[in-house]
Amino acid sequence: MSVMYIRGGTPLEGELAVHGAKNSVLPILAACLLARGPVVLRNCPRLTDVTAALSILRRLGCRVEQAGNTITVDPAGASGCSISEEQMRSMRSSIIFLGPLLARMGEAHLTYPGGCELGPRPIDLHLAAIRAMGCEVSEDRGIHCQGRPRGGEVQLALPSVGATENAMLCAIGAQGPTTIVNAAREPEIGDLQSFLNSLGARVRGAGSSTITVEGGGKLSGGEYTVMGDRIVAATLLSAAVSAGGRVRLSGVDWRHLATVLSVFHQAGCRVESGPDHVELIRDRDAPLKGVPTIRTAPYPGFPTDAQAPVMAALAASQGCTLFVETMFDSRYRHVPELIRMGADITTEGRVALVRGVEELHGARVEASDLRGGGALAAAALGAEGTTVLSGLHHIDRGYEGLEEMLQRLGANVERREA
Ligand code: EPZ
């Protein structure tokens, strides 16, 4: 098992191109099942969740090759329609294969993807969407779906990212058009729409609450470049806020981070941005200010995935910041670890009150989920002394070489065997 040794106190300086988005490449990989020819994907991040998705595609009969950040999927030989429990549990978002399996095979046999560190992860909205498209769904000892989807209207009770993506992918194989109402508006939905249309689909409306999909799609093969990861960008910017310095990130649309950049601006940082880059400057001699309530919400609200890194950045500040986590039940598992570093944080259910302290100090801390791990690394860079961070398998799910990225920005970080 490896751990990260992080020595705080060095401002971050430099420029970095942000790697491809985990939450975009995962649904796009599942969507490759809908193509009738090889698909070449560029800017794919090398993550354990991506490795898990590739093993599912192979299990379903696809030929898959990965060379650096380029993945080629040839779905011509795809014939399977079952995903093993082990594979479903290997990655929370394995449920995203449900829609494309039904679209292509007219049948799907899965198990529940299993909860995760954030609390229960229900899939009732996914199954309701599939049922609304006329497929039969049985939940007797697993999830068993039969029937070619018909077009129609899918009304989502919540703007669920995954359920929106599953509905889009299932609708590609439906006879007739489908309208998805109360769709999630996250930028990754827009990337999925662009990918599908590049293969010949006709999907409209991503980014709004209503998405329409022309069915009966025989999608061609093609090539596509995955968008940059806005949450990795938010994490790196949080590290710069915590450590101080000047960081410029390219490969990400600043508009996808507007709520996070606004918080850092209110806290006293300088933020400059353009169509393809974001730059943040934080002078360590000027203390950060706490900001009014940060309430997570579906896009374009404040992203729940940025809550932990931003909290870590604001733990050492003047004043208080109140966080309200509206999306998940258990998304404060980084709080006890920040307290071990000297933070003053009180949580009550989905509310966390951060009373800024002058400075954090190094400690032995453990990541217990993906974004909490990114948060602890950010906090350690601004802390006095050395932090030893374990639980790196969580971090490797969503950050491609976090320590290398931070080293390139001048951080004193190294990964060693424990
Ligand atoms: C996606 O998860 C992301 N994962 C998550 O990122 C992100 O936190 C989340 O969207 C919200 O933005 C991927 O894209 C792979 P949801 P997803 O369905 O699709 C409830 C990360 O760190 N819900 O939008 O699972 C659910 O419990 C990960 O990169 C139901 O009740 O999220 C939650 O409260 C963590 N029933 C809310 O909706 C359902 O059937 C939003 O969940 C589905 C969801």
CSV table of C-alpha atoms and ligand atoms in Angstrom, one decimal:
chain,number,residue,atom,x,y,z
A,1,MET,CA,0.0,0.0,0.0
A,2,SER,CA,1.4,3.4,-0.9
A,3,VAL,CA,1.1,6.7,0.9
A,4,MET,CA,1.7,10.3,0.0
A,5,TYR,CA,4.2,12.5,1.9
A,6,ILE,CA,3.2,16.1,1.5
A,7,ARG,CA,5.3,18.9,2.9
A,8,GLY,CA,3.3,22.2,3.3
A,9,GLY,CA,4.5,25.7,3.0
A,10,THR,CA,5.6,26.0,-0.6
A,11,PRO,CA,3.4,28.2,-2.8
A,12,LEU,CA,2.3,26.5,-6.1
A,13,GLU,CA,3.6,28.1,-9.3
A,14,GLY,CA,3.0,27.0,-12.9
A,15,GLU,CA,0.7,25.9,-15.6
A,16,LEU,CA,-1.0,22.5,-16.2
A,17,ALA,CA,-3.3,21.0,-18.8
A,18,VAL,CA,-6.2,19.3,-17.0
A,19,HIS,CA,-6.7,15.7,-17.9
A,20,GLY,CA,-9.9,14.2,-19.4
A,21,ALA,CA,-13.1,14.1,-17.3
A,22,LYS,CA,-13.8,10.8,-15.5
A,23,ASN,CA,-17.5,11.7,-15.4
A,24,SER,CA,-17.6,12.2,-19.1
A,25,VAL,CA,-15.4,9.3,-20.3
A,26,LEU,CA,-17.4,6.7,-18.3
A,27,PRO,CA,-20.8,7.2,-20.0
A,28,ILE,CA,-19.0,7.7,-23.4
A,29,LEU,CA,-17.3,4.3,-23.0
A,30,ALA,CA,-20.6,2.7,-22.2
A,31,ALA,CA,-22.1,4.5,-25.3
A,32,CYS,CA,-19.5,2.8,-27.5
A,33,LEU,CA,-21.8,-0.3,-27.4
A,34,LEU,CA,-24.1,1.6,-29.7
A,35,ALA,CA,-21.5,2.1,-32.4
A,36,ARG,CA,-21.3,-0.3,-35.3
A,37,GLY,CA,-17.6,0.3,-36.0
A,38,PRO,CA,-14.5,1.1,-34.0
A,39,VAL,CA,-14.4,4.3,-31.8
A,40,VAL,CA,-11.2,6.1,-31.0
A,41,LEU,CA,-11.3,8.2,-27.8
A,42,ARG,CA,-8.6,10.8,-27.0
A,43,ASN,CA,-7.8,12.6,-23.7
A,44,CYS,CA,-9.1,9.6,-21.7
A,45,PRO,CA,-7.7,9.8,-18.1
A,46,ARG,CA,-5.9,6.7,-16.8
A,47,LEU,CA,-8.0,5.9,-13.8
A,48,THR,CA,-9.0,2.8,-12.0
A,49,ASP,CA,-12.7,3.5,-12.8
A,50,VAL,CA,-11.8,3.7,-16.5
A,51,THR,CA,-9.9,0.4,-16.2
A,52,ALA,CA,-13.1,-1.1,-14.6
A,53,ALA,CA,-15.2,0.2,-17.5
A,54,LEU,CA,-12.9,-1.3,-20.1
A,55,SER,CA,-13.1,-4.7,-18.4
A,56,ILE,CA,-16.9,-4.6,-18.6
A,57,LEU,CA,-16.7,-3.8,-22.3
A,58,ARG,CA,-14.3,-6.7,-22.8
A,59,ARG,CA,-16.6,-9.0,-20.9
A,60,LEU,CA,-19.5,-7.9,-23.2
A,61,GLY,CA,-17.4,-9.0,-26.2
A,62,CYS,CA,-15.8,-5.7,-27.3
A,63,ARG,CA,-12.2,-5.4,-28.4
A,64,VAL,CA,-10.5,-2.7,-26.4
A,65,GLU,CA,-7.0,-1.2,-26.7
A,66,GLN,CA,-5.5,1.5,-24.5
A,67,ALA,CA,-2.4,3.5,-25.4
A,68,GLY,CA,-1.6,6.3,-23.0
A,69,ASN,CA,-4.6,8.6,-23.0
A,70,THR,CA,-6.1,7.1,-26.2
A,71,ILE,CA,-8.6,4.2,-26.0
A,72,THR,CA,-10.0,2.3,-29.0
A,73,VAL,CA,-13.2,0.3,-28.6
A,74,ASP,CA,-14.4,-2.1,-31.4
A,75,PRO,CA,-17.9,-3.1,-30.4
A,76,ALA,CA,-18.5,-5.3,-33.5
A,77,GLY,CA,-18.2,-8.5,-31.5
A,78,ALA,CA,-20.4,-7.4,-28.6
A,79,SER,CA,-22.9,-10.0,-27.8
A,80,GLY,CA,-23.2,-10.3,-24.0
A,81,CYS,CA,-25.9,-8.7,-22.0
A,82,SER,CA,-24.9,-9.6,-18.5
A,83,ILE,CA,-22.5,-7.9,-16.1
A,84,SER,CA,-21.3,-9.8,-13.1
A,85,GLU,CA,-21.8,-8.7,-9.5
A,86,GLU,CA,-18.1,-8.3,-9.1
A,87,GLN,CA,-17.9,-6.0,-12.1
A,88,MET,CA,-20.9,-4.0,-11.0
A,89,ARG,CA,-19.4,-3.5,-7.6
A,90,SER,CA,-16.0,-2.6,-9.1
A,91,MET,CA,-17.3,0.8,-10.1
A,92,ARG,CA,-20.3,2.7,-8.7
A,93,SER,CA,-21.3,4.0,-12.1
A,94,SER,CA,-21.4,0.6,-13.8
A,95,ILE,CA,-25.2,1.1,-13.9
A,96,ILE,CA,-24.5,3.3,-17.0
A,97,PHE,CA,-24.2,0.2,-19.1
A,98,LEU,CA,-28.0,-0.6,-18.6
A,99,GLY,CA,-29.2,1.9,-21.2
A,100,PRO,CA,-26.8,1.0,-24.0
A,101,LEU,CA,-27.3,-2.8,-23.4
A,102,LEU,CA,-31.1,-2.4,-23.8
A,103,ALA,CA,-30.6,-0.2,-26.9
A,104,ARG,CA,-28.3,-2.7,-28.6
A,105,MET,CA,-29.3,-6.1,-27.2
A,106,GLY,CA,-32.9,-5.6,-26.0
A,107,GLU,CA,-31.9,-7.3,-22.8
A,108,ALA,CA,-29.8,-6.6,-19.7
A,109,HIS,CA,-28.9,-8.5,-16.6
A,110,LEU,CA,-27.1,-6.6,-13.9
A,111,THR,CA,-26.9,-6.4,-10.1
A,112,TYR,CA,-27.2,-3.3,-7.9
A,113,PRO,CA,-24.1,-1.2,-8.3
A,114,GLY,CA,-23.7,-1.2,-4.5
A,115,GLY,CA,-23.6,1.8,-2.3
A,116,CYS,CA,-20.4,3.8,-1.9
A,117,GLU,CA,-18.6,6.0,0.6
A,118,LEU,CA,-21.1,8.8,0.0
A,119,GLY,CA,-24.1,6.9,1.3
A,120,PRO,CA,-26.8,4.9,-0.5
A,121,ARG,CA,-26.8,5.3,-4.3
A,122,PRO,CA,-30.3,4.4,-5.4
A,123,ILE,CA,-31.1,3.6,-9.0
A,124,ASP,CA,-34.9,4.0,-8.9
A,125,LEU,CA,-34.8,6.9,-11.4
A,126,HIS,CA,-32.7,4.8,-13.8
A,127,LEU,CA,-35.3,2.0,-13.7
A,128,ALA,CA,-38.3,4.3,-13.9
A,129,ALA,CA,-36.8,5.8,-17.1
A,130,ILE,CA,-36.2,2.4,-18.7
A,131,ARG,CA,-39.8,1.4,-17.8
A,132,ALA,CA,-41.1,4.6,-19.3
A,133,MET,CA,-39.6,3.5,-22.6
A,134,GLY,CA,-41.5,0.3,-22.5
A,135,CYS,CA,-38.9,-2.1,-21.3
A,136,GLU,CA,-39.9,-4.7,-18.7
A,137,VAL,CA,-37.8,-4.5,-15.5
A,138,SER,CA,-37.7,-7.2,-12.8
A,139,GLU,CA,-35.8,-6.6,-9.6
A,140,ASP,CA,-36.0,-10.2,-8.4
A,141,ARG,CA,-32.5,-11.2,-7.3
A,142,GLY,CA,-30.7,-8.6,-9.4
A,143,ILE,CA,-31.9,-6.3,-12.2
A,144,HIS,CA,-33.4,-8.1,-15.3
A,145,CYS,CA,-34.6,-6.0,-18.2
A,146,GLN,CA,-36.2,-7.2,-21.4
A,147,GLY,CA,-37.6,-5.6,-24.5
A,148,ARG,CA,-36.6,-3.1,-27.2
A,149,PRO,CA,-37.2,0.4,-25.9
A,150,ARG,CA,-40.0,2.4,-27.5
A,151,GLY,CA,-39.8,6.2,-27.9
A,152,GLY,CA,-41.9,8.4,-25.6
A,153,GLU,CA,-41.6,10.8,-22.7
A,154,VAL,CA,-39.3,10.2,-19.7
A,155,GLN,CA,-40.1,12.4,-16.7
A,156,LEU,CA,-37.2,12.3,-14.2
A,157,ALA,CA,-38.3,13.0,-10.6
A,158,LEU,CA,-34.8,14.4,-9.9
A,159,PRO,CA,-32.3,15.8,-12.4
A,160,SER,CA,-30.1,12.8,-11.9
A,161,VAL,CA,-26.9,12.8,-14.0
A,162,GLY,CA,-26.7,9.0,-14.4
A,163,ALA,CA,-30.4,8.5,-15.0
A,164,THR,CA,-30.3,11.3,-17.7
A,165,GLU,CA,-27.4,9.5,-19.4
A,166,ASN,CA,-29.0,6.1,-19.2
A,167,ALA,CA,-32.2,7.5,-20.7
A,168,MET,CA,-30.3,9.2,-23.5
A,169,LEU,CA,-28.4,6.0,-24.3
A,170,CYS,CA,-31.4,3.7,-24.1
A,171,ALA,CA,-33.4,6.2,-26.3
A,172,ILE,CA,-30.8,5.9,-29.1
A,173,GLY,CA,-32.0,2.3,-29.7
A,174,ALA,CA,-35.7,3.1,-29.3
A,175,GLN,CA,-38.2,3.1,-32.2
A,176,GLY,CA,-39.3,6.8,-32.5
A,177,PRO,CA,-38.2,9.9,-30.6
A,178,THR,CA,-37.8,10.3,-26.8
A,179,THR,CA,-38.1,13.4,-24.7
A,180,ILE,CA,-36.3,13.5,-21.4
A,181,VAL,CA,-37.9,16.0,-19.0
A,182,ASN,CA,-36.2,17.4,-15.9
A,183,ALA,CA,-32.9,16.2,-17.3
A,184,ALA,CA,-29.6,17.0,-15.5
A,185,ARG,CA,-27.7,19.9,-17.0
A,186,GLU,CA,-24.1,19.0,-16.1
A,187,PRO,CA,-21.4,19.8,-18.8
A,188,GLU,CA,-20.7,16.0,-19.0
A,189,ILE,CA,-24.2,15.5,-20.4
A,190,GLY,CA,-23.3,18.0,-23.2
A,191,ASP,CA,-20.1,16.0,-23.9
A,192,LEU,CA,-22.1,12.8,-24.2
A,193,GLN,CA,-24.5,14.5,-26.6
A,194,SER,CA,-21.6,15.8,-28.7
A,195,PHE,CA,-20.1,12.3,-28.8
A,196,LEU,CA,-23.3,10.6,-29.8
A,197,ASN,CA,-24.0,13.2,-32.6
A,198,SER,CA,-20.4,12.7,-33.9
A,199,LEU,CA,-21.4,9.1,-34.5
A,200,GLY,CA,-24.5,10.1,-36.4
A,201,ALA,CA,-27.1,10.3,-33.6
A,202,ARG,CA,-29.6,13.2,-33.4
A,203,VAL,CA,-29.7,14.4,-29.8
A,204,ARG,CA,-30.7,17.9,-28.8
A,205,GLY,CA,-31.1,19.9,-25.7
A,206,ALA,CA,-28.1,18.8,-23.4
A,207,GLY,CA,-27.4,21.6,-20.9
A,208,SER,CA,-31.1,22.4,-20.7
A,209,SER,CA,-33.8,20.5,-18.7
A,210,THR,CA,-35.3,18.9,-21.8
A,211,ILE,CA,-33.4,16.6,-24.1
A,212,THR,CA,-34.8,15.0,-27.2
A,213,VAL,CA,-33.3,11.9,-28.9
A,214,GLU,CA,-34.2,10.6,-32.3
A,215,GLY,CA,-34.4,6.8,-32.0
A,216,GLY,CA,-33.5,3.9,-34.3
A,217,GLY,CA,-29.9,5.1,-34.4
A,218,LYS,CA,-27.4,2.9,-36.2
A,219,LEU,CA,-24.4,4.8,-35.1
A,220,SER,CA,-21.2,4.6,-37.0
A,221,GLY,CA,-17.7,4.4,-35.6
A,222,GLY,CA,-15.7,7.5,-35.2
A,223,GLU,CA,-13.2,9.6,-33.2
A,224,TYR,CA,-13.8,11.9,-30.2
A,225,THR,CA,-11.8,13.9,-27.7
A,226,VAL,CA,-13.1,13.9,-24.2
A,227,MET,CA,-13.6,17.2,-22.3
A,228,GLY,CA,-11.4,18.3,-19.5
A,229,ASP,CA,-12.2,17.4,-15.9
A,230,ARG,CA,-13.7,20.4,-14.1
A,231,ILE,CA,-13.6,18.7,-10.7
A,232,VAL,CA,-9.9,17.9,-11.1
A,233,ALA,CA,-9.5,21.6,-12.0
A,234,ALA,CA,-11.5,22.6,-8.9
A,235,THR,CA,-9.2,20.4,-6.8
A,236,LEU,CA,-6.0,21.9,-8.2
A,237,LEU,CA,-7.3,25.4,-7.7
A,238,SER,CA,-8.2,24.5,-4.1
A,239,ALA,CA,-4.6,23.4,-3.6
A,240,ALA,CA,-3.4,26.8,-4.9
A,241,VAL,CA,-5.8,28.6,-2.6
A,242,SER,CA,-4.5,26.5,0.3
A,243,ALA,CA,-0.8,26.8,-0.5
A,244,GLY,CA,-0.8,30.2,-2.1
A,245,GLY,CA,0.9,31.0,-5.4
A,246,ARG,CA,-0.2,31.4,-9.0
A,247,VAL,CA,-1.6,28.5,-11.0
A,248,ARG,CA,-2.9,28.5,-14.6
A,249,LEU,CA,-5.0,25.5,-15.8
A,250,SER,CA,-5.8,24.9,-19.5
A,251,GLY,CA,-8.2,22.4,-21.1
A,252,VAL,CA,-11.2,23.3,-19.0
A,253,ASP,CA,-14.0,25.8,-19.7
A,254,TRP,CA,-14.1,28.3,-16.9
A,255,ARG,CA,-17.8,28.6,-17.2
A,256,HIS,CA,-18.1,25.0,-15.9
A,257,LEU,CA,-16.4,26.2,-12.7
A,258,ALA,CA,-18.1,29.6,-12.3
A,259,THR,CA,-19.6,28.9,-8.8
A,260,VAL,CA,-16.3,27.6,-7.5
A,261,LEU,CA,-14.3,30.6,-8.9
A,262,SER,CA,-16.9,32.9,-7.4
A,263,VAL,CA,-16.2,31.4,-3.9
A,264,PHE,CA,-12.5,31.8,-4.3
A,265,HIS,CA,-12.9,35.4,-5.5
A,266,GLN,CA,-15.0,36.2,-2.5
A,267,ALA,CA,-12.4,34.6,-0.3
A,268,GLY,CA,-9.8,37.1,-1.6
A,269,CYS,CA,-8.1,35.4,-4.5
A,270,ARG,CA,-7.5,36.9,-7.9
A,271,VAL,CA,-9.2,34.8,-10.7
A,272,GLU,CA,-8.7,35.4,-14.4
A,273,SER,CA,-10.2,33.2,-17.0
A,274,GLY,CA,-10.7,32.7,-20.7
A,275,PRO,CA,-12.5,30.3,-23.1
A,276,ASP,CA,-10.0,27.5,-22.4
A,277,HIS,CA,-8.1,28.4,-19.2
A,278,VAL,CA,-8.4,29.5,-15.6
A,279,GLU,CA,-5.7,31.3,-13.6
A,280,LEU,CA,-5.8,31.8,-9.9
A,281,ILE,CA,-3.5,33.9,-7.8
A,282,ARG,CA,-3.4,33.8,-4.0
A,283,ASP,CA,-1.0,35.8,-1.9
A,284,ARG,CA,-0.3,33.8,1.3
A,285,ASP,CA,0.4,37.1,3.2
A,286,ALA,CA,-3.2,38.1,2.9
A,287,PRO,CA,-5.4,35.8,4.9
A,288,LEU,CA,-8.4,34.2,3.2
A,289,LYS,CA,-11.9,35.4,4.2
A,290,GLY,CA,-14.7,33.0,5.0
A,291,VAL,CA,-17.6,33.2,2.5
A,292,PRO,CA,-21.4,33.1,3.0
A,293,THR,CA,-23.2,29.8,2.8
A,294,ILE,CA,-22.0,27.3,0.1
A,295,ARG,CA,-25.0,25.1,-0.8
A,296,THR,CA,-24.4,22.2,-3.2
A,297,ALA,CA,-26.9,21.8,-6.0
A,298,PRO,CA,-27.4,20.2,-9.4
A,299,TYR,CA,-25.5,22.1,-12.2
A,300,PRO,CA,-25.3,25.1,-12.7
A,301,GLY,CA,-25.3,25.2,-8.9
A,302,PHE,CA,-22.2,24.6,-6.7
A,303,PRO,CA,-20.9,21.1,-7.6
A,304,THR,CA,-21.1,18.6,-4.7
A,305,ASP,CA,-17.8,17.1,-6.0
A,306,ALA,CA,-16.0,20.4,-5.2
A,307,GLN,CA,-17.4,20.7,-1.7
A,308,ALA,CA,-14.6,18.8,0.0
A,309,PRO,CA,-11.7,20.4,-1.8
A,310,VAL,CA,-13.1,23.9,-1.3
A,311,MET,CA,-13.8,23.2,2.4
A,312,ALA,CA,-10.1,22.2,2.7
A,313,ALA,CA,-9.0,25.4,1.1
A,314,LEU,CA,-11.1,27.5,3.4
A,315,ALA,CA,-10.3,25.7,6.6
A,316,ALA,CA,-7.4,28.2,7.2
A,317,SER,CA,-9.1,31.6,6.9
A,318,GLN,CA,-10.5,34.5,8.8
A,319,GLY,CA,-14.2,34.1,9.6
A,320,CYS,CA,-16.7,31.3,9.0
A,321,THR,CA,-18.1,29.4,6.1
A,322,LEU,CA,-21.3,27.4,6.2
A,323,PHE,CA,-21.6,24.4,3.9
A,324,VAL,CA,-25.0,22.7,3.1
A,325,GLU,CA,-24.5,19.4,1.3
A,326,THR,CA,-27.9,18.8,-0.4
A,327,MET,CA,-26.9,15.9,-2.8
A,328,PHE,CA,-25.5,13.1,-0.6
A,329,ASP,CA,-26.1,11.8,2.9
A,330,SER,CA,-22.5,11.1,3.8
A,331,ARG,CA,-20.2,13.5,2.1
A,332,TYR,CA,-18.3,15.0,5.2
A,333,ARG,CA,-16.0,12.0,5.8
A,334,HIS,CA,-13.0,14.3,5.2
A,335,VAL,CA,-14.1,16.5,8.2
A,336,PRO,CA,-12.6,14.4,11.0
A,337,GLU,CA,-9.3,14.2,9.0
A,338,LEU,CA,-9.2,18.0,8.6
A,339,ILE,CA,-9.8,18.3,12.3
A,340,ARG,CA,-6.8,16.1,12.9
A,341,MET,CA,-4.9,18.8,10.9
A,342,GLY,CA,-6.2,21.5,13.3
A,343,ALA,CA,-9.3,22.6,11.4
A,344,ASP,CA,-12.3,23.8,13.5
A,345,ILE,CA,-15.4,22.3,11.8
A,346,THR,CA,-18.7,21.3,13.3
A,347,THR,CA,-21.2,19.1,11.3
A,348,GLU,CA,-24.9,18.5,11.9
A,349,GLY,CA,-26.5,16.2,9.3
A,350,ARG,CA,-25.9,17.8,5.9
A,351,VAL,CA,-24.6,21.1,7.4
A,352,ALA,CA,-21.0,21.8,8.2
A,353,LEU,CA,-19.8,25.0,9.9
A,354,VAL,CA,-16.1,25.8,9.2
A,355,ARG,CA,-14.6,28.3,11.7
A,356,GLY,CA,-11.4,29.5,10.0
A,357,VAL,CA,-8.2,28.9,11.9
A,358,GLU,CA,-4.8,30.7,11.2
A,359,GLU,CA,-3.0,27.6,9.8
A,360,LEU,CA,-3.4,23.9,9.7
A,361,HIS,CA,-0.6,21.5,10.7
A,362,GLY,CA,0.6,18.2,9.2
A,363,ALA,CA,-0.8,14.9,10.4
A,364,ARG,CA,-1.4,11.3,9.4
A,365,VAL,CA,-4.7,11.3,7.6
A,366,GLU,CA,-6.7,8.8,5.5
A,367,ALA,CA,-8.9,9.4,2.5
A,368,SER,CA,-12.2,7.5,2.7
A,369,ASP,CA,-13.6,8.7,-0.7
A,370,LEU,CA,-12.4,10.2,-3.9
A,371,ARG,CA,-13.0,13.9,-3.5
A,372,GLY,CA,-12.2,13.8,0.2
A,373,GLY,CA,-8.8,12.5,-0.7
A,374,GLY,CA,-8.2,15.4,-3.1
A,375,ALA,CA,-9.3,17.7,-0.4
A,376,LEU,CA,-6.8,16.3,2.2
A,377,ALA,CA,-4.0,16.7,-0.3
A,378,ALA,CA,-5.0,20.4,-0.9
A,379,ALA,CA,-5.2,21.0,2.8
A,380,ALA,CA,-1.7,19.5,3.4
A,381,LEU,CA,-0.1,21.8,0.9
A,382,GLY,CA,-1.1,24.8,3.0
A,383,ALA,CA,-0.4,23.2,6.3
A,384,GLU,CA,2.7,23.7,8.5
A,385,GLY,CA,4.9,20.6,8.4
A,386,THR,CA,4.4,17.2,6.7
A,387,THR,CA,1.2,15.2,6.2
A,388,VAL,CA,1.1,11.5,5.5
A,389,LEU,CA,-1.9,10.7,3.4
A,390,SER,CA,-3.2,7.1,3.0
A,391,GLY,CA,-6.2,5.6,1.2
A,392,LEU,CA,-4.7,6.5,-2.1
A,393,HIS,CA,-6.8,3.9,-4.0
A,394,HIS,CA,-9.7,6.3,-3.5
A,395,ILE,CA,-7.7,9.1,-5.1
A,396,ASP,CA,-6.6,7.0,-8.0
A,397,ARG,CA,-10.2,6.4,-9.0
A,398,GLY,CA,-10.6,10.0,-10.2
A,399,TYR,CA,-7.2,11.7,-10.4
A,400,GLU,CA,-4.5,10.6,-12.9
A,401,GLY,CA,-1.2,11.0,-11.0
A,402,LEU,CA,-2.3,13.6,-8.5
A,403,GLU,CA,1.2,13.7,-7.0
A,404,GLU,CA,2.8,14.3,-10.4
A,405,MET,CA,0.4,17.1,-11.2
A,406,LEU,CA,1.2,18.8,-7.9
A,407,GLN,CA,4.9,18.2,-8.3
A,408,ARG,CA,4.7,20.0,-11.7
A,409,LEU,CA,3.2,22.9,-9.9
A,410,GLY,CA,6.2,23.0,-7.5
A,411,ALA,CA,4.7,21.1,-4.6
A,412,ASN,CA,6.8,19.0,-2.2
A,413,VAL,CA,4.9,15.7,-2.6
A,414,GLU,CA,6.0,12.2,-3.1
A,415,ARG,CA,4.3,8.8,-3.1
A,416,ARG,CA,6.1,6.0,-1.3
A,417,GLU,CA,5.4,2.4,-0.3
A,418,ALA,CA,4.1,2.5,3.3
B,1,EPZ,C1,-22.8,11.7,-10.9
B,1,EPZ,O1,-23.2,10.6,-10.0
B,1,EPZ,C2,-21.3,11.8,-10.7
B,1,EPZ,N1,-20.6,10.5,-11.1
B,1,EPZ,C3,-20.9,12.1,-9.2
B,1,EPZ,O2,-19.5,12.3,-9.1
B,1,EPZ,C4,-21.6,13.4,-8.8
B,1,EPZ,O3,-21.4,13.7,-7.5
B,1,EPZ,C5,-23.1,13.3,-9.1
B,1,EPZ,O4,-23.4,12.9,-10.5
B,1,EPZ,C6,-23.8,14.6,-8.8
B,1,EPZ,O5,-23.3,15.6,-9.6
B,1,EPZ,C7,-20.5,10.2,-12.4
B,1,EPZ,O6,-20.9,11.0,-13.3
B,1,EPZ,C8,-19.8,8.9,-12.7
B,1,EPZ,P1,-27.0,11.6,-9.5
B,1,EPZ,P2,-24.7,10.1,-10.1
B,1,EPZ,O7,-27.8,10.5,-10.0
B,1,EPZ,O8,-25.1,10.1,-11.5
B,1,EPZ,C9,-30.2,10.7,-6.1
B,1,EPZ,C10,-17.3,11.9,-8.3
B,1,EPZ,O9,-16.8,12.2,-7.2
B,1,EPZ,N2,-30.7,9.6,-7.0
B,1,EPZ,O10,-27.0,12.9,-10.2
B,1,EPZ,O11,-24.8,8.8,-9.3
B,1,EPZ,C11,-28.8,10.4,-5.5
B,1,EPZ,O12,-29.0,9.7,-4.4
B,1,EPZ,C12,-18.8,11.3,-8.3
B,1,EPZ,O13,-16.8,12.0,-9.4
B,1,EPZ,C13,-31.8,8.9,-6.7
B,1,EPZ,O14,-32.5,9.2,-5.7
B,1,EPZ,O15,-25.5,11.2,-9.3
B,1,EPZ,C14,-28.3,11.8,-5.3
B,1,EPZ,O16,-28.9,12.3,-4.0
B,1,EPZ,C15,-19.3,11.2,-6.9
B,1,EPZ,N3,-32.2,7.9,-7.5
B,1,EPZ,C16,-29.0,12.7,-6.4
B,1,EPZ,O17,-30.0,11.9,-7.0
B,1,EPZ,C17,-31.6,7.5,-8.6
B,1,EPZ,O18,-32.0,6.6,-9.3
B,1,EPZ,C18,-28.0,13.0,-7.5
B,1,EPZ,O19,-27.4,11.8,-7.9
B,1,EPZ,C19,-30.4,8.3,-8.9
B,1,EPZ,C20,-30.0,9.3,-8.1
